[in-house]
Amino acid sequence: MHRVYARMGTTIFEAMSARARETGAINLGQGFSDGRGPEPVLEAAARALLDKSNQYPPMPGLIELRQGVADHYARHQGLNLAAEEVIVTSGATEALAAAILALVEPGDEVICFQPLYDAYVPLIERAGGVPRLVRLEPPHWRVDRAMLEAAVTAKTRLLLLCNPLNPTATMSSADELALLADFCVAHDLTAICDEVWEHVTFDGARHLPLIGFPGMRERTVKIGSAGKIFALTGWKVGWMCAAPHLARGLAKAHQFLTFTTPPNLQWACAEGLATQDGWVQQSRHGFQAGRDRLKAGLEAAGLVTLPSAATYFLSVDLAASGIAMDDVTFCDRLIEEAGVVTIPVSAFYAQDAVTNVVRFAFCKQDAVLDAAIERIGEWMRGRND
């Protein structure tokens, strides 16, 4: 077995969801919504399965979806993309894998920001690259020029950015993005931008894509996810957007990973992008209400929460809450003693982990959140540290 995988455990998401299944605990760990998603998109997928082709679609994706993605970003983010600059993938993680395999040569360094999605480091290492880890810290998790300049070397070729950032639930500001753009241009870096949470933003905030900043149009791979936009995470439909000279290489990597994505889901996602702006906006308000509901409940139980500007997640600062446990111990005890599953944020660090922050998912029905809040409150009142 390759050394990258030989030393690897099961991803924290599957591990914690498995514990929820085994114990019957309420799962506020893995970030999947318990809603159905937009009914017209589900119906479009069902119709396409019965009425349209179920044979291999074009390797880069159906033109309807590729054009639909380009039109969607023109409408929402002011981007001028051609359909030929969009490559459809089987989920955003496949897009990440294809981008990394296409762009990382052995020995190339890739700047990443911790805490990070746990696929990043093994994908980079499997491609022969070297992660250059930049450590972000609570409560604001901000990037500054000093940390960037400390990470870059003569071997650095790429920067990998997740924005909005899972698990911190933060969004990069316009000033931070301008700093990152200037940094990439100055050091001739290509940026891979994991922007799957771009439509799950709160309090009127608007996502700004790094590809739209000066100097970044020709050096950015923008990754999106229909699964996140429509809260249909099991569909695993994503895409990469990049200038033609990059898109050609991305497509070559993609063709030897999954090659294609189910055509009925592609047609449905194209229809959804064209017709479901209202549903996306409504779902954003619904997730914000879930955030506020969980925040109020956790704070009433005596837990101190960190700001949540986007994503499905809300974090708790254990130290600020007067809890002496580390995050792993807290999560273990919460499962066994309260029957609620959450995620230790230390799992999102490859080294030098922050160990006092725990992530909760609020993309659940009100009754599920209320039940979890009640269990946590009882446990907090009765716990013996």
Coordinates of C-alpha atoms in Angstrom, one line a residue:
M1 CA 0.0 0.0 0.0
H2 CA 1.2 3.5 -0.8
R3 CA 2.6 5.2 2.3
V4 CA 0.1 8.1 2.2
Y5 CA -2.8 5.6 2.6
A6 CA -0.9 3.1 4.9
R7 CA -0.7 5.7 7.7
M8 CA -4.1 7.1 7.2
G9 CA -7.2 6.4 9.3
T10 CA -10.8 6.7 8.4
T11 CA -11.9 10.2 7.6
I12 CA -13.4 12.0 10.7
F13 CA -16.7 12.5 9.0
E14 CA -17.3 8.8 8.4
A15 CA -15.9 7.8 11.8
M16 CA -18.2 10.1 13.7
S17 CA -21.3 9.3 11.5
A18 CA -20.6 5.6 12.1
R19 CA -20.6 6.3 15.9
A20 CA -23.9 8.1 15.5
R21 CA -25.4 5.0 13.7
E22 CA -23.9 2.6 16.3
T23 CA -25.1 4.6 19.4
G24 CA -28.3 6.1 18.1
A25 CA -26.9 9.6 18.9
I26 CA -28.1 12.7 17.2
N27 CA -25.6 13.5 14.4
L28 CA -24.5 17.1 14.4
G29 CA -21.2 16.0 13.1
Q30 CA -21.2 15.4 9.3
G31 CA -22.5 18.3 7.3
F32 CA -25.5 16.9 5.3
S33 CA -28.9 18.5 5.4
D34 CA -31.9 16.4 6.4
G35 CA -34.2 18.3 3.9
R36 CA -35.2 17.0 0.5
G37 CA -33.6 19.7 -1.7
P38 CA -35.6 21.6 -4.4
E39 CA -38.4 19.4 -5.7
P40 CA -38.2 20.7 -9.3
V41 CA -34.5 19.5 -9.4
L42 CA -35.5 16.1 -8.0
E43 CA -38.2 15.8 -10.6
A44 CA -35.9 16.9 -13.4
A45 CA -33.5 14.1 -12.4
A46 CA -36.2 11.5 -12.4
R47 CA -37.5 12.7 -15.8
A48 CA -34.1 12.7 -17.3
L49 CA -33.4 9.2 -16.0
L50 CA -36.5 7.9 -17.9
D51 CA -36.6 10.1 -20.9
K52 CA -33.0 11.0 -21.8
S53 CA -29.8 9.1 -22.5
N54 CA -28.2 7.0 -19.8
Q55 CA -25.1 6.3 -21.8
Y56 CA -21.7 8.1 -21.4
P57 CA -22.1 11.9 -21.6
P58 CA -19.3 13.9 -23.0
M59 CA -16.2 13.6 -20.8
P60 CA -16.0 17.4 -19.9
G61 CA -19.7 17.3 -19.0
L62 CA -23.0 18.0 -20.7
I63 CA -22.9 21.3 -22.6
E64 CA -26.2 22.2 -20.8
L65 CA -24.6 22.1 -17.4
R66 CA -21.3 23.6 -18.5
Q67 CA -23.1 26.6 -20.0
G68 CA -25.5 26.6 -17.0
V69 CA -22.5 27.0 -14.6
A70 CA -21.0 29.8 -16.7
D71 CA -24.4 31.6 -16.8
H72 CA -24.9 31.1 -13.1
Y73 CA -21.6 32.7 -12.2
A74 CA -22.2 35.6 -14.6
R75 CA -25.5 36.3 -12.9
H76 CA -24.3 35.9 -9.3
Q77 CA -20.6 36.8 -9.3
G78 CA -20.1 38.9 -12.4
L79 CA -17.7 36.4 -13.9
N80 CA -17.2 36.1 -17.7
L81 CA -16.7 32.3 -18.2
A82 CA -17.2 30.3 -21.4
A83 CA -18.8 26.8 -21.3
E84 CA -15.4 25.5 -22.5
E85 CA -13.8 26.7 -19.3
V86 CA -16.1 24.5 -17.1
I87 CA -15.3 20.8 -16.5
V88 CA -18.0 18.8 -14.7
T89 CA -16.8 16.3 -12.1
S90 CA -18.2 13.7 -9.7
G91 CA -18.3 16.0 -6.8
A92 CA -16.0 18.7 -5.6
T93 CA -13.5 16.3 -4.0
E94 CA -12.9 14.7 -7.5
A95 CA -12.4 18.3 -8.8
L96 CA -9.8 18.8 -6.1
A97 CA -8.1 15.6 -7.0
A98 CA -8.1 16.3 -10.7
A99 CA -6.8 19.9 -10.1
I100 CA -4.0 18.7 -7.8
L101 CA -3.0 15.8 -10.1
A102 CA -3.0 18.1 -13.1
L103 CA -1.0 20.9 -11.5
V104 CA 1.3 19.4 -8.9
E105 CA 4.7 18.0 -10.0
P106 CA 6.8 15.9 -7.6
G107 CA 8.5 18.3 -5.1
D108 CA 6.1 21.2 -5.8
E109 CA 5.0 23.0 -2.6
V110 CA 1.4 23.9 -2.1
I111 CA 0.4 26.5 0.5
C112 CA -2.7 25.4 2.5
F113 CA -4.5 27.0 5.4
Q114 CA -5.2 25.0 8.6
P115 CA -7.8 24.0 9.7
L116 CA -8.5 22.4 6.4
Y117 CA -10.7 19.8 4.6
D118 CA -9.0 16.5 5.4
A119 CA -8.6 15.5 1.8
Y120 CA -6.2 18.2 0.9
V121 CA -3.0 16.9 2.4
P122 CA -3.2 13.3 1.2
L123 CA -4.1 14.4 -2.3
I124 CA -1.1 16.7 -2.4
E125 CA 1.2 14.1 -1.0
R126 CA -0.1 11.4 -3.4
A127 CA 0.7 13.7 -6.3
G128 CA 4.2 14.0 -5.0
G129 CA 3.7 17.5 -3.7
V130 CA 4.7 19.1 -0.3
P131 CA 2.0 20.9 1.8
R132 CA 3.2 24.2 3.2
L133 CA 0.8 24.6 6.1
V134 CA -0.3 28.0 7.4
R135 CA -1.9 27.8 10.8
L136 CA -5.0 29.9 11.4
E137 CA -6.2 30.5 14.9
P138 CA -9.5 31.3 16.6
P139 CA -11.6 33.3 17.1
H140 CA -11.1 35.1 13.7
W141 CA -9.0 32.7 11.7
R142 CA -7.5 35.5 9.6
V143 CA -4.7 35.4 7.0
D144 CA -2.0 38.1 6.9
R145 CA 0.9 38.9 4.7
A146 CA 3.5 37.8 7.3
M147 CA 2.2 34.3 7.5
L148 CA 2.1 34.0 3.7
E149 CA 5.6 35.3 3.2
A150 CA 6.9 32.9 5.9
A151 CA 5.3 29.9 4.0
V152 CA 6.5 30.6 0.4
T153 CA 9.8 29.3 -1.0
A154 CA 11.4 28.9 -4.4
K155 CA 9.6 25.6 -4.7
T156 CA 6.1 26.9 -4.1
R157 CA 3.8 26.6 -7.1
L158 CA 0.3 26.6 -5.8
L159 CA -2.0 28.1 -3.2
L160 CA -5.1 26.1 -2.1
L161 CA -7.8 28.2 -0.5
C162 CA -11.2 27.1 0.9
N163 CA -13.6 30.1 1.0
P164 CA -15.9 30.1 2.8
L165 CA -13.8 28.0 5.1
N166 CA -14.9 24.7 6.5
P167 CA -14.7 24.1 9.5
T168 CA -14.2 27.6 10.8
A169 CA -17.4 29.0 9.1
T170 CA -15.5 32.2 8.1
M171 CA -15.4 34.1 4.8
S172 CA -12.4 35.8 3.4
S173 CA -12.9 39.5 3.3
A174 CA -12.3 41.6 0.2
D175 CA -9.0 42.9 1.7
E176 CA -7.8 39.3 2.4
L177 CA -8.7 38.2 -1.1
A178 CA -6.9 41.2 -2.5
L179 CA -3.9 40.3 -0.4
L180 CA -4.0 36.7 -1.6
A181 CA -4.3 37.8 -5.3
D182 CA -1.4 40.2 -5.0
F183 CA 0.7 37.4 -3.3
C184 CA -0.1 34.9 -6.0
V185 CA 0.8 37.3 -8.8
A186 CA 4.0 38.4 -7.0
H187 CA 5.2 34.8 -6.6
D188 CA 3.7 33.4 -9.8
L189 CA 1.4 30.9 -8.0
T190 CA -1.7 29.2 -9.3
A191 CA -4.6 29.2 -6.9
I192 CA -7.0 26.3 -6.4
C193 CA -10.1 27.7 -4.8
D194 CA -12.5 25.3 -3.1
E195 CA -15.7 27.5 -3.1
V196 CA -18.3 24.9 -2.5
W197 CA -20.0 27.0 0.3
E198 CA -20.3 30.1 -1.9
H199 CA -24.1 30.2 -1.7
V200 CA -24.4 29.2 2.0
T201 CA -23.6 32.6 3.4
F202 CA -25.4 34.6 6.1
D203 CA -26.4 38.0 7.4
G204 CA -26.5 39.5 3.8
A205 CA -22.8 38.7 3.1
R206 CA -21.9 38.1 -0.6
H207 CA -19.3 35.6 -1.6
L208 CA -16.4 37.1 -3.6
P209 CA -14.5 34.6 -5.8
L210 CA -10.7 35.0 -6.0
I211 CA -10.8 34.4 -9.7
G212 CA -12.4 37.8 -10.1
F213 CA -9.6 39.7 -8.5
P214 CA -6.9 41.5 -10.6
G215 CA -4.3 39.1 -12.0
M216 CA -6.2 35.9 -11.0
R217 CA -8.4 35.1 -14.1
E218 CA -5.6 33.2 -15.8
R219 CA -4.1 31.6 -12.7
T220 CA -7.1 30.3 -10.8
V221 CA -9.1 27.0 -10.7
K222 CA -12.5 27.7 -9.2
I223 CA -14.3 24.7 -7.8
G224 CA -18.0 24.5 -7.1
S225 CA -20.6 22.0 -6.0
A226 CA -24.2 21.4 -7.0
G227 CA -24.5 19.2 -3.9
K228 CA -23.9 22.2 -1.7
I229 CA -26.0 24.7 -3.7
F230 CA -29.1 22.4 -3.7
A231 CA -28.4 20.6 -0.4
L232 CA -28.2 17.3 -2.3
T233 CA -24.8 16.1 -1.0
G234 CA -25.3 12.5 -2.2
W235 CA -25.5 13.5 -5.8
K236 CA -21.8 14.3 -6.0
V237 CA -21.9 16.7 -8.9
G238 CA -19.2 19.4 -9.0
W239 CA -17.1 21.4 -11.4
M240 CA -13.9 23.1 -12.1
C241 CA -13.7 26.5 -13.8
A242 CA -10.4 27.8 -15.3
A243 CA -8.9 29.6 -18.3
P244 CA -8.5 27.4 -21.4
H245 CA -4.8 26.7 -20.8
L246 CA -5.6 25.3 -17.4
A247 CA -8.9 23.7 -18.3
R248 CA -7.3 21.5 -20.9
G249 CA -5.0 19.9 -18.3
L250 CA -7.7 19.6 -15.7
A251 CA -9.9 17.7 -18.2
K252 CA -7.0 15.3 -18.9
A253 CA -6.7 14.5 -15.2
H254 CA -10.5 14.2 -14.8
Q255 CA -10.8 11.7 -17.8
F256 CA -8.7 9.2 -15.9
L257 CA -10.5 9.6 -12.5
T258 CA -14.2 9.3 -13.1
F259 CA -14.4 10.2 -16.8
T260 CA -18.0 11.3 -16.5
T261 CA -20.8 12.0 -14.0
P262 CA -24.4 10.6 -14.3
P263 CA -26.1 12.4 -17.1
N264 CA -29.5 12.6 -15.5
L265 CA -28.0 14.4 -12.5
Q266 CA -26.2 16.8 -14.8
W267 CA -29.4 17.7 -16.7
A268 CA -31.2 18.2 -13.4
C269 CA -28.4 20.4 -12.0
A270 CA -28.4 22.5 -15.2
E271 CA -32.2 23.0 -14.8
G272 CA -31.7 23.9 -11.1
L273 CA -29.0 26.5 -11.8
A274 CA -31.3 28.2 -14.4
T275 CA -34.5 28.1 -12.3
Q276 CA -33.9 27.7 -8.6
D277 CA -32.3 31.0 -7.5
G278 CA -35.4 31.6 -5.2
W279 CA -35.0 28.2 -3.6
V280 CA -31.3 28.8 -3.0
Q281 CA -32.0 32.1 -1.3
Q282 CA -34.8 30.6 0.8
S283 CA -32.5 27.8 1.9
R284 CA -29.9 30.3 2.9
H285 CA -32.4 31.9 5.2
G286 CA -33.4 28.5 6.5
F287 CA -29.8 27.6 7.4
Q288 CA -29.3 30.9 9.0
A289 CA -32.3 30.3 11.2
G290 CA -30.8 26.9 12.1
R291 CA -27.6 28.6 13.0
D292 CA -29.3 31.1 15.2
R293 CA -31.4 28.4 16.9
L294 CA -28.4 26.3 17.7
K295 CA -26.3 29.3 18.8
A296 CA -29.0 30.4 21.2
G297 CA -29.4 26.9 22.6
L298 CA -25.7 26.2 23.1
E299 CA -25.2 29.6 24.7
A300 CA -28.1 29.0 27.1
A301 CA -26.4 25.7 28.0
G302 CA -23.2 27.7 29.0
L303 CA -21.1 27.2 25.8
V304 CA -19.3 30.1 24.1
T305 CA -19.8 30.0 20.3
L306 CA -17.5 31.5 17.6
P307 CA -18.9 33.6 14.8
S308 CA -20.5 31.7 11.9
A309 CA -20.6 33.7 8.6
A310 CA -21.2 30.8 6.2
T311 CA -21.4 27.0 5.8
Y312 CA -23.5 24.5 7.8
F313 CA -21.4 24.9 10.9
L314 CA -21.1 26.6 14.3
S315 CA -18.1 26.1 16.6
V316 CA -17.7 26.2 20.3
D317 CA -14.6 27.5 22.2
L318 CA -14.2 25.0 25.0
A319 CA -11.6 27.0 26.9
A320 CA -13.7 30.2 26.8
S321 CA -16.6 28.0 28.0
G322 CA -14.7 27.0 31.1
I323 CA -14.3 23.4 29.9
A324 CA -10.9 22.0 30.6
M325 CA -11.2 19.0 28.2
D326 CA -9.6 18.9 24.8
D327 CA -11.9 18.7 21.8
V328 CA -11.5 14.9 21.3
T329 CA -12.3 14.1 24.9
F330 CA -15.3 16.5 24.8
C331 CA -16.7 14.9 21.6
D332 CA -16.2 11.4 23.0
R333 CA -18.0 12.2 26.2
L334 CA -20.8 14.1 24.4
I335 CA -21.5 11.0 22.4
E336 CA -21.4 8.5 25.3
E337 CA -23.0 10.7 28.0
A338 CA -25.3 13.0 26.0
G339 CA -26.0 11.1 22.8
V340 CA -24.9 13.9 20.5
V341 CA -22.2 13.6 17.8
T342 CA -20.0 16.6 16.9
I343 CA -16.6 17.0 15.3
P344 CA -13.3 17.9 17.0
V345 CA -11.7 20.7 15.0
S346 CA -8.2 19.3 15.7
A347 CA -9.1 16.6 13.1
F348 CA -8.8 19.4 10.5
Y349 CA -5.1 20.0 11.3
A350 CA -2.2 18.0 9.9
Q351 CA 0.1 19.4 12.6
D352 CA 0.2 21.9 15.5
A353 CA -3.6 21.5 16.0
V354 CA -5.9 23.8 17.9
T355 CA -7.5 21.5 20.5
N356 CA -10.1 23.6 22.2
V357 CA -12.7 24.1 19.4
V358 CA -15.6 21.7 18.5
R359 CA -17.8 22.0 15.3
F360 CA -21.5 21.5 15.3
A361 CA -23.7 21.1 12.2
F362 CA -27.0 23.1 12.2
C363 CA -28.3 22.0 8.8
K364 CA -31.0 19.9 10.5
Q365 CA -34.7 20.2 11.2
D366 CA -35.8 22.3 14.2
A367 CA -36.9 19.3 16.1
V368 CA -33.5 17.6 15.7
L369 CA -31.7 20.7 16.8
D370 CA -34.0 21.2 19.8
A371 CA -33.5 17.6 20.9
A372 CA -29.8 18.0 20.7
I373 CA -29.9 21.3 22.6
E374 CA -31.9 19.7 25.3
R375 CA -29.5 16.8 25.7
I376 CA -26.5 19.1 25.7
G377 CA -28.1 21.3 28.3
E378 CA -28.8 18.4 30.6
W379 CA -25.3 17.1 30.2
M380 CA -23.7 20.5 30.9
R381 CA -25.7 20.8 34.1
G382 CA -24.9 17.4 35.3
R383 CA -21.4 16.8 34.0
N384 CA -18.5 16.0 36.3
D385 CA -15.1 17.0 34.8

